[in-house]
XYZ file of C-alpha atoms in Angstrom:
693
model
C 70.193 106.036 132.136
C 69.921 108.401 129.209
C 69.320 111.953 130.134
C 66.667 114.283 128.717
C 69.040 115.818 126.202
C 67.708 114.845 122.772
C 71.132 115.254 121.192
C 72.690 112.703 123.526
C 69.826 110.309 122.844
C 70.435 110.669 119.138
C 74.084 109.830 119.606
C 73.053 106.707 121.523
C 70.709 105.669 118.708
C 73.521 106.346 116.257
C 75.770 103.937 118.101
C 72.951 101.411 118.024
C 72.694 101.830 114.239
C 76.421 101.154 113.945
C 75.880 97.791 115.622
C 73.765 96.678 112.650
C 76.785 96.748 110.309
C 77.052 92.914 110.226
C 73.569 92.802 108.691
C 74.525 95.052 105.745
C 74.421 92.199 103.266
C 72.525 91.183 100.118
C 71.160 88.287 102.150
C 68.828 90.732 103.908
C 68.781 93.576 101.399
C 68.518 91.630 98.146
C 66.981 94.474 96.111
C 69.994 96.615 97.084
C 72.522 93.900 96.364
C 74.107 95.920 93.560
C 75.210 98.501 96.204
C 76.628 95.940 98.671
C 79.557 94.416 96.845
C 82.324 94.033 97.834
C 81.024 93.068 101.266
C 83.773 94.755 103.299
C 83.463 97.945 101.197
C 79.714 98.167 101.776
C 80.089 97.656 105.534
C 82.969 100.157 105.764
C 80.963 102.795 103.911
C 77.972 102.232 106.097
C 80.122 102.619 109.234
C 81.972 105.654 107.989
C 78.786 107.420 106.996
C 77.064 106.688 110.299
C 80.115 107.751 112.332
C 80.390 111.005 110.401
C 76.729 111.793 111.083
C 77.151 111.067 114.783
C 80.321 113.126 114.842
C 78.537 116.092 113.282
C 75.846 115.775 115.961
C 78.520 115.573 118.658
C 80.072 118.796 117.376
C 76.701 120.530 117.591
C 76.376 119.381 121.201
C 79.930 120.549 121.942
C 79.124 123.962 120.490
C 76.012 124.312 122.653
C 77.715 124.215 125.985
C 81.242 124.567 127.453
C 83.284 121.458 127.017
C 85.023 119.858 129.950
C 87.160 116.838 129.084
C 88.051 114.482 131.884
C 90.993 112.611 130.406
C 91.976 109.281 131.927
C 95.422 107.666 131.480
C 94.013 105.102 128.975
C 93.158 107.984 126.648
C 96.821 108.738 126.172
C 97.512 105.179 124.904
C 94.754 105.580 122.371
C 96.202 108.932 121.229
C 99.705 107.507 120.995
C 98.484 104.649 118.823
C 96.703 107.032 116.449
C 99.756 109.276 116.218
C 102.028 106.295 115.497
C 99.643 105.221 112.727
C 99.610 108.769 111.340
C 103.432 108.863 111.216
C 103.425 105.484 109.417
C 101.094 107.011 106.834
C 103.407 109.917 106.339
C 106.409 107.614 105.779
C 104.440 104.946 103.881
C 105.954 103.486 100.716
C 102.467 103.728 99.120
C 100.416 106.400 100.826
C 97.337 105.665 98.679
C 97.169 102.099 99.836
C 97.867 103.039 103.466
C 95.095 105.607 103.435
C 92.364 103.610 101.642
C 93.378 99.938 101.407
C 92.128 97.719 98.607
C 88.387 97.835 98.093
C 87.679 94.248 99.137
C 89.471 94.872 102.472
C 88.431 98.500 103.105
C 90.435 99.285 106.208
C 93.242 101.896 105.883
C 93.989 104.911 107.966
C 90.859 106.739 106.822
C 88.679 103.981 108.286
C 90.836 103.678 111.408
C 90.478 107.415 112.012
C 86.725 107.053 111.886
C 86.989 104.320 114.579
C 89.085 106.604 116.790
C 86.403 109.307 116.384
C 83.740 106.728 117.381
C 85.931 105.835 120.386
C 86.118 109.486 121.442
C 82.317 109.872 121.093
C 81.628 106.715 123.138
C 84.008 107.686 125.948
C 82.653 111.236 126.098
C 78.883 110.636 125.824
C 78.152 107.062 127.088
C 78.823 106.988 130.801
C 76.026 104.906 132.290
C 76.073 101.162 133.004
C 72.429 100.684 132.085
C 72.998 102.363 128.710
C 75.871 99.952 128.102
C 73.481 97.058 129.021
C 71.167 98.195 126.253
C 74.020 98.352 123.765
C 75.131 94.843 124.660
C 71.558 93.561 124.405
C 71.504 94.787 120.801
C 74.975 93.362 120.072
C 73.878 89.949 121.390
C 70.576 90.022 119.510
C 72.247 90.837 116.207
C 74.767 88.092 116.903
C 71.880 85.662 117.270
C 70.450 86.686 113.917
C 73.812 86.407 112.161
C 74.473 83.042 113.727
C 71.060 81.715 112.733
C 71.650 82.780 109.123
C 74.981 80.929 109.121
C 73.377 77.752 110.408
C 70.594 78.049 107.845
C 73.139 78.442 105.090
C 75.043 75.336 106.226
C 71.990 73.060 106.313
C 69.932 74.654 103.523
C 66.983 75.650 105.746
C 64.903 78.291 103.989
C 62.549 81.005 105.022
C 59.796 82.202 102.724
C 62.293 84.878 101.578
C 64.495 82.279 99.985
C 67.348 84.659 99.387
C 68.176 84.611 103.050
C 69.852 81.217 102.826
C 72.037 79.444 100.310
C 71.675 75.719 100.359
C 74.387 73.390 101.702
C 77.453 75.630 102.028
C 80.284 73.710 103.606
C 81.617 76.788 105.367
C 78.931 79.546 105.442
C 79.808 83.186 105.839
C 76.418 84.217 107.225
C 76.135 87.967 106.502
C 79.835 88.721 106.859
C 81.225 87.793 103.423
C 83.794 85.260 104.620
C 83.650 82.231 106.985
C 86.790 83.448 108.848
C 85.160 86.867 109.425
C 82.020 85.099 110.651
C 84.182 83.125 113.052
C 86.047 86.228 114.255
C 82.742 87.972 114.928
C 81.596 85.019 117.078
C 84.938 84.937 119.000
C 84.152 88.494 120.166
C 80.457 87.801 120.836
C 80.579 84.503 122.695
C 82.145 85.702 125.998
C 79.693 88.636 126.036
C 76.711 86.353 125.519
C 78.044 83.863 128.100
C 78.348 86.649 130.727
C 74.778 87.851 130.166
C 73.556 84.213 130.234
C 75.183 83.650 133.596
C 73.802 86.941 134.924
C 70.316 86.013 133.734
C 70.123 83.193 136.252
C 70.371 85.767 139.049
C 68.071 88.316 137.407
C 64.724 89.311 138.813
C 62.139 89.562 137.370
C 61.815 87.588 134.134
C 64.729 85.281 135.022
C 63.442 82.324 132.974
C 62.702 84.459 129.918
C 66.124 86.133 130.054
C 67.928 82.845 130.559
C 66.035 81.291 127.630
C 66.776 84.318 125.361
C 70.520 84.410 126.071
C 70.736 80.591 126.197
C 69.213 80.175 122.740
C 71.522 82.853 121.277
C 74.565 81.277 122.948
C 73.710 77.891 121.444
C 73.199 79.528 118.017
C 76.600 81.263 118.293
C 78.270 77.957 119.204
C 76.588 76.306 116.231
C 77.638 79.227 114.043
C 81.230 78.849 115.138
C 81.133 75.140 114.353
C 79.663 75.557 110.837
C 81.999 78.496 109.994
C 84.790 76.003 110.791
C 87.410 78.728 111.119
C 90.445 77.192 112.782
C 91.669 80.562 114.081
C 88.251 81.380 115.496
C 87.915 77.996 117.216
C 91.315 78.433 118.845
C 90.339 81.972 119.823
C 87.163 80.707 121.464
C 88.989 78.032 123.426
C 91.557 80.653 124.618
C 88.795 83.072 125.710
C 86.872 80.254 127.409
C 89.943 79.196 129.412
C 90.496 82.784 130.600
C 86.784 83.196 131.398
C 86.626 79.950 133.396
C 89.854 80.783 135.262
C 88.940 84.319 136.299
C 85.171 84.222 136.686
C 83.913 83.948 140.249
C 81.415 81.109 140.173
C 79.196 80.877 143.253
C 79.952 77.236 143.710
C 83.568 75.908 143.409
C 82.425 72.684 141.695
C 81.139 74.663 138.738
C 84.642 76.076 138.053
C 86.137 72.567 138.338
C 83.460 71.148 135.988
C 84.113 73.953 133.538
C 87.852 73.266 133.507
C 87.190 69.546 133.202
C 84.975 70.055 130.182
C 87.519 72.397 128.616
C 90.375 69.903 129.105
C 88.231 67.141 127.576
C 87.422 69.341 124.568
C 91.070 70.285 124.015
C 92.298 66.641 124.318
C 89.469 65.427 122.100
C 90.296 68.094 119.546
C 93.951 67.082 119.300
C 93.042 63.416 119.287
C 90.594 64.065 116.414
C 93.476 65.353 114.287
C 95.286 62.033 114.692
C 92.430 59.516 114.750
C 91.709 58.311 111.231
C 87.888 58.233 111.167
C 87.692 61.622 112.924
C 90.536 63.246 110.974
C 88.449 63.210 107.777
C 85.299 64.695 109.227
C 84.059 68.240 109.624
C 86.239 70.410 111.910
C 89.081 67.919 112.404
C 90.096 67.815 108.759
C 90.583 71.576 108.840
C 92.924 71.357 111.804
C 94.741 68.474 110.241
C 95.390 70.613 107.155
C 96.732 73.329 109.401
C 99.478 70.959 110.447
C 100.087 69.337 107.109
C 99.688 72.078 104.481
C 98.158 75.467 105.095
C 100.206 75.882 108.292
C 103.343 75.759 106.178
C 102.061 78.477 103.873
C 101.380 80.750 106.805
C 104.876 80.133 108.179
C 106.336 80.996 104.730
C 104.278 84.228 104.573
C 105.340 85.206 108.129
C 108.925 84.551 107.227
C 108.655 86.884 104.240
C 106.996 89.557 106.350
C 109.617 89.402 109.125
C 112.459 89.589 106.671
C 110.942 92.712 105.129
C 110.344 94.185 108.610
C 114.155 94.201 109.027
C 114.399 96.342 105.877
C 112.189 99.072 107.408
C 112.134 98.356 111.147
C 110.922 101.634 112.697
C 107.720 102.601 110.788
C 107.381 99.692 108.381
C 106.088 99.825 104.804
C 102.993 101.701 105.841
C 99.539 100.487 106.826
C 97.930 97.937 104.463
C 101.158 97.504 102.465
C 101.897 93.926 103.566
C 101.653 92.891 99.883
C 104.774 94.976 99.168
C 106.648 93.478 102.112
C 105.536 89.952 101.157
C 106.678 90.346 97.555
C 110.060 91.838 98.475
C 111.090 88.664 100.251
C 108.820 86.227 98.475
C 109.601 82.551 99.142
C 109.999 80.835 95.768
C 108.584 77.604 97.253
C 105.368 79.402 98.267
C 103.630 78.757 94.961
C 104.101 74.973 95.111
C 103.113 74.278 98.701
C 100.300 71.735 99.063
C 96.762 72.978 99.688
C 97.519 76.512 98.508
C 94.975 78.312 96.353
C 96.204 81.890 96.562
C 99.791 83.165 96.686
C 99.187 86.904 96.322
C 98.910 87.761 100.003
C 97.721 91.227 101.025
C 97.531 90.232 104.737
C 100.003 88.413 106.930
C 97.325 86.287 108.717
C 99.221 87.160 111.902
C 98.845 90.472 113.773
C 102.448 90.446 115.029
C 103.930 90.066 111.530
C 101.318 92.450 110.033
C 102.001 95.218 112.508
C 105.769 94.882 112.406
C 105.929 94.815 108.617
C 103.461 97.609 108.034
C 103.667 99.881 111.130
C 107.149 98.985 112.253
C 108.299 98.562 115.810
C 106.921 101.977 116.902
C 103.411 101.203 115.699
C 103.532 97.715 117.119
C 104.685 98.969 120.479
C 101.842 101.498 120.531
C 99.346 98.715 119.714
C 100.685 96.539 122.498
C 100.683 99.471 124.911
C 96.930 99.936 124.438
C 96.162 96.315 125.169
C 98.813 95.930 127.852
C 97.574 98.906 129.855
C 93.906 98.164 129.271
C 94.113 94.506 130.321
C 96.267 95.258 133.351
C 93.753 97.856 134.554
C 90.809 95.502 133.886
C 92.547 92.829 135.900
C 92.882 95.289 138.791
C 89.170 96.002 138.545
C 88.536 92.248 138.678
C 90.692 91.802 141.790
C 89.484 94.947 143.577
C 85.741 94.308 143.095
C 85.465 90.540 143.651
C 82.083 88.880 143.227
C 80.615 91.996 141.653
C 79.049 92.722 138.270
C 82.047 94.921 137.437
C 84.545 92.141 138.207
C 82.579 89.796 135.962
C 82.506 92.418 133.264
C 86.283 92.922 133.531
C 86.693 89.114 133.249
C 84.548 89.113 130.117
C 86.501 91.871 128.457
C 89.859 90.192 129.223
C 88.578 86.924 127.779
C 87.282 88.732 124.634
C 90.622 90.384 124.060
C 92.475 87.048 124.684
C 90.300 85.255 122.175
C 90.649 88.139 119.663
C 94.461 88.084 120.026
C 94.527 84.283 119.552
C 92.351 84.585 116.432
C 94.493 87.430 115.099
C 97.605 85.340 115.440
C 96.281 83.273 112.488
C 94.055 85.713 110.622
C 93.265 89.404 110.051
C 90.818 92.230 110.857
C 87.738 93.277 108.906
C 85.630 96.435 109.249
C 82.645 94.910 111.132
C 84.729 93.010 113.703
C 87.238 95.806 114.200
C 84.392 98.271 114.900
C 83.081 95.934 117.587
C 86.561 95.791 119.117
C 86.786 99.624 119.281
C 83.363 99.729 120.953
C 84.759 97.260 123.559
C 87.756 99.585 123.975
C 85.242 102.365 124.781
C 83.475 100.079 127.295
C 86.793 99.165 128.892
C 87.524 102.892 129.244
C 84.191 103.309 131.000
C 84.766 100.356 133.369
C 88.287 101.394 134.261
C 87.315 105.077 134.716
C 84.206 104.252 136.772
C 85.662 101.750 139.185
C 89.444 102.285 139.306
C 90.803 105.659 138.293
C 90.967 108.320 141.023
C 90.523 112.028 140.699
C 94.327 112.475 140.839
C 94.707 110.249 137.761
C 92.184 112.318 135.834
C 93.259 115.390 133.898
C 90.474 117.946 133.475
C 90.730 120.074 130.373
C 88.347 122.949 129.683
C 88.426 123.791 126.006
C 88.804 127.518 125.283
C 86.225 129.348 123.225
C 88.672 129.613 120.336
C 88.469 125.802 120.072
C 84.920 126.277 118.915
C 86.178 127.714 115.619
C 88.106 124.525 115.091
C 84.937 122.453 115.548
C 82.977 124.639 113.173
C 85.667 124.178 110.496
C 85.600 120.420 111.138
C 81.823 120.520 110.560
C 82.301 122.054 107.122
C 85.107 119.557 106.275
C 82.713 116.752 107.236
C 80.219 117.862 104.615
C 82.930 117.662 101.927
C 84.226 114.285 103.185
C 80.712 112.883 103.373
C 80.172 113.472 99.648
C 83.641 113.120 98.183
C 84.795 110.029 100.041
C 81.588 108.190 100.924
C 78.503 108.935 98.872
C 80.307 109.431 95.564
C 82.343 106.188 95.829
C 79.094 104.425 96.859
C 77.467 105.566 93.604
C 80.501 104.805 91.407
C 80.884 101.307 92.916
C 77.192 100.614 92.256
C 77.699 101.676 88.612
C 80.687 99.314 88.323
C 78.727 96.466 89.812
C 75.853 97.052 87.402
C 78.239 97.061 84.415
C 79.938 93.812 85.531
C 76.609 92.058 85.949
C 75.328 93.140 82.562
C 78.591 93.162 80.612
C 77.877 90.122 78.443
C 74.563 91.583 77.291
C 76.221 94.443 75.459
C 80.044 94.286 75.956
C 80.864 97.198 73.629
C 78.524 99.584 75.491
C 79.543 98.465 78.932
C 83.237 98.471 78.000
C 82.956 102.208 77.174
C 80.789 102.867 80.247
C 83.449 101.352 82.510
C 86.163 103.536 81.071
C 83.967 106.624 81.660
C 83.303 105.866 85.348
C 86.947 105.187 86.093
C 87.882 108.698 84.943
C 86.014 110.220 87.873
C 86.166 107.430 90.449
C 88.480 109.099 92.997
C 90.265 106.746 95.348
C 88.522 103.748 93.767
C 90.329 104.195 90.448
C 93.081 101.692 91.137
C 90.671 98.942 92.237
C 88.242 99.604 89.410
C 91.097 99.420 86.856
C 92.013 95.975 88.186
C 88.401 94.861 88.018
C 88.139 96.311 84.506
C 91.270 94.365 83.490
C 89.519 91.005 83.971
C 86.454 92.024 81.930
C 88.417 93.853 79.218
C 90.869 90.985 78.704
C 88.066 88.520 78.036
C 86.350 90.937 75.644
C 89.575 91.597 73.728
C 90.261 87.869 73.423
C 86.661 87.316 72.191
C 87.117 89.986 69.509
C 90.377 88.327 68.395
C 88.791 84.864 68.216
C 86.016 86.272 66.062
C 88.457 87.830 63.569
C 88.044 91.431 64.763
C 91.777 92.015 65.079
C 91.803 95.867 64.888
C 89.045 96.138 67.516
C 90.881 93.687 69.752
C 94.056 95.803 69.482
C 92.116 98.937 70.244
C 90.579 97.443 73.399
C 93.971 96.162 74.567
C 95.424 99.653 74.205
C 92.604 101.174 76.211
C 93.256 98.496 78.857
C 96.981 99.283 78.854
C 96.190 102.965 79.357
C 93.990 102.177 82.389
C 96.626 99.975 83.968
C 99.408 102.548 83.415
C 97.434 105.013 85.505
C 97.708 102.497 88.353
C 101.480 102.867 88.368
C 101.089 106.492 89.488
C 98.727 105.430 92.267
C 100.497 102.312 93.590
C 104.019 102.143 92.158
C 105.091 99.164 94.293
C 102.177 96.862 93.478
C 103.799 93.999 91.543
C 100.622 92.776 89.856
C 100.172 95.976 87.872
C 103.534 95.473 86.137
C 102.838 91.793 85.375
C 99.397 92.610 83.886
C 101.003 95.337 81.760
C 103.757 92.994 80.617
C 101.152 90.384 79.652
C 99.158 92.997 77.698
C 102.124 94.076 75.656
C 103.065 90.457 74.901
C 99.574 90.090 73.499
C 100.055 93.197 71.336
C 103.342 91.804 69.998
C 101.461 88.954 68.306
C 98.912 91.343 66.744
C 100.861 94.492 65.785
C 103.832 93.670 63.550
C 104.541 97.344 62.891
C 104.991 98.176 66.612
C 106.703 94.925 67.537
C 109.922 96.545 68.806
C 108.133 99.195 70.917
C 105.761 96.615 72.409
C 108.658 94.243 73.144
C 110.563 97.022 74.974
C 107.507 97.935 77.059
C 106.777 94.342 77.979
C 110.374 93.663 78.905
C 110.634 96.788 81.065
C 107.428 95.967 82.933
C 108.469 92.418 83.613
C 111.885 93.575 84.813
C 110.212 96.027 87.157
C 108.032 93.246 88.544
C 111.174 91.163 89.093
C 112.877 94.139 90.806
C 109.897 94.383 93.210
C 109.730 90.677 93.834
C 112.981 89.020 92.750
C 111.969 85.457 93.623
C 108.363 85.499 92.489
C 107.935 83.297 89.435
C 105.187 85.290 87.646
C 107.498 88.115 86.571
C 110.280 85.663 85.472
C 107.738 83.464 83.620
C 106.393 86.552 81.854
C 109.902 87.484 80.694
C 110.509 83.917 79.516
C 107.258 83.955 77.513
C 108.251 87.303 76.012
C 111.529 85.964 74.646
C 109.854 82.812 73.420
C 107.231 84.892 71.563
C 109.935 86.533 69.412
C 111.942 83.313 68.889
C 114.770 84.026 71.368
C 114.507 80.520 72.854
C 118.002 80.563 74.393
C 117.140 83.555 76.627
C 113.823 81.974 77.531
C 115.572 78.749 78.456
C 118.100 80.574 80.614
C 115.329 82.295 82.609
C 113.369 79.090 83.066
C 116.462 77.248 84.309
C 116.968 80.017 86.899
C 113.398 79.524 88.078
C 113.900 75.812 88.385
C 117.181 76.322 90.306
C 115.233 78.321 92.940
C 112.327 75.816 93.074
C 112.577 72.495 91.237
C 108.866 71.717 91.951
C 107.518 74.671 89.977
C 105.740 72.766 87.245
C 105.026 75.635 84.784
C 108.776 76.282 84.441
C 109.420 72.641 83.543
C 106.492 72.677 81.077
C 107.615 75.773 79.170
C 111.236 74.660 79.318
C 110.172 71.509 77.507
C 108.327 73.542 74.878
C 111.396 75.796 74.351
C 113.617 72.743 73.952
C 111.229 71.359 71.354
C 111.358 74.653 69.439
C 115.149 74.319 69.551
C 114.806 70.734 68.304
C 116.354 69.373 71.493
C 113.883 66.516 71.676
C 115.431 64.409 74.422
C 115.886 67.373 76.740
C 112.292 68.360 76.065
C 111.013 64.852 76.838
C 112.880 64.852 80.138
C 111.289 68.141 81.206
C 107.882 66.982 80.040
C 108.126 63.943 82.184
C 109.086 66.102 85.157
C 106.046 68.319 84.443
C 103.679 65.357 84.494
C 105.315 63.903 87.639
C 104.473 67.188 89.349
C 100.773 66.664 88.476
C 100.403 68.902 85.405
C 98.593 67.803 82.257
C 100.267 67.072 78.962
C 100.276 70.272 76.798
C 98.938 68.395 73.777
C 97.673 71.512 71.955
C 101.075 73.183 72.161
C 102.822 70.021 70.943
C 100.481 69.722 68.008
C 101.300 73.278 66.926
C 105.062 72.767 67.257
C 105.120 69.422 65.411
C 102.342 70.142 62.932
C 104.627 69.093 60.042
C 106.526 66.415 61.984
C 103.917 63.820 63.155
C 106.468 61.085 63.677
C 108.386 63.265 66.193
C 105.158 64.047 68.019
C 104.311 60.309 68.136
C 107.746 59.590 69.655
C 107.279 62.229 72.336
C 103.805 60.992 73.299
C 105.050 57.434 73.550
C 107.985 58.504 75.648
C 105.867 60.275 78.309
C 103.196 57.646 78.704
């Protein structure tokens, strides 16, 4: 149980507060919604701030009395992993990205370091099984709330506070911002809830109440997993369930047999559902069918790109969170034309093996596997050593959680809320292994010298600076950006200038805010142009260019920045006749840099082709478009613009041929472009339209 030390109790309550991170969502805090977007950023800030407060409190407790650290072997695997990550940061191709990550992901080494601090605090201060039971009771309860919200969202069931649910979402995200994240959260929770449900049947007193409580939550979590319809999460759940059923010591042998029979039926039924026509098109089965037919191919292509790039930097990779750089370097030109693909700018590998190899290299990946390999092997020894005990069941639960999480991670990626829960389970594994397996000879006792206290005092002062500079200030700046984006159309001129002001002092958010600003500013500049305000449109474009060029200093290997800059200068070419040569040179150089970073990605090549077409150099544009088609004949935009270039060159038959190819690939007829080209030649236009019918 918790001791009488108020400081230790506060640390326990701080850990409990951390568990509420999944509920940091506009769904429950609607009046504060402006502060809670992007979802991952809001949760990461909440977690970092809470961990820093707990860490400061832990330092005060350390300063109060002599510190004796009893270090178990598992600790060294944690330390080795953190050091491997730190070295990867030092050697990163883009340190800014590795340290902070993009705002809508919000991982990065800074966040990981907070999780390692949390891990240290948990292993040092929480050493009682009953305290851990309290923690898991909270985890399970919050899981029930999150699952209920997801089910409400799917079926449009409303509370009186109608902002809690959104009606009829096909794949609800609950409070976690993304259906896949919702699914990942449940993959971790379900084995925990199942263990406590099974224990509740043996509990005295209140057995019925406990069984009902955990049973209802378990059903809600299963329902949540179904409505989230995350293929990776469902596979992860099946994997964890198989491990749980295999290792758990049921009191009666027939229960284990029945559990395996039910699992085999579910697996066979699931695979059959992918093939059976009337099932294939319903609910979960159509998602798994698409994994085989379409989106599975896109993942394989992304993994192929990541593994090729891993071979370019095999030891420490491209640096944490830099998978986008690795992906672009060996981009598959067929990626953009694969069926069922909505997004082909991938910042994550959707596979932990490829992700770690490409970003952390073989050293980081080995360190990561070492943590899990050692931890799972020791948990398995606990399970074997303490048969038919609570501890053996707990070890089984942890092994099944990590199995499910690994399976999920083979097809998807981490997020702040789920990763925090995993680190807490690392801390619990440390407790279980230390309590029931490690001997005194395996424990290294370290008494910190008094001089170490000066180090902790200095850390305390650093924490105050970090708390303001890297948490509270970004929180305020992000809220200002959200407010501007929501109200932008009400007074675009005012909010345009306000956005420029906040980016000047936005710290590590500057790169992300500049990209968010690009979307708004482009629309506003276009609107000014369409309303005849040419000079104002040019001025806004130049401000936008200035913002984007700052990004090149922050993230010099991020291909998108160069493409956006090239596009902006092409726009200026059409408006500024006096600076045409300078704008052309800038646009060309930026497109060429984008092509250098991603030689086979079509966006940079298409931009360069558009640039040459905009100044009448159709032969150069045609040459580039033919090169794109040679690498991927199914890339429709290349055929479309090749046809238009041919028409400008008066090569009508060649243009018609490419236009037919464009339409065969599912693209619409570019009637507006054709009407501009053949404005004074209606007969030719008529011939073209008749030919492509």
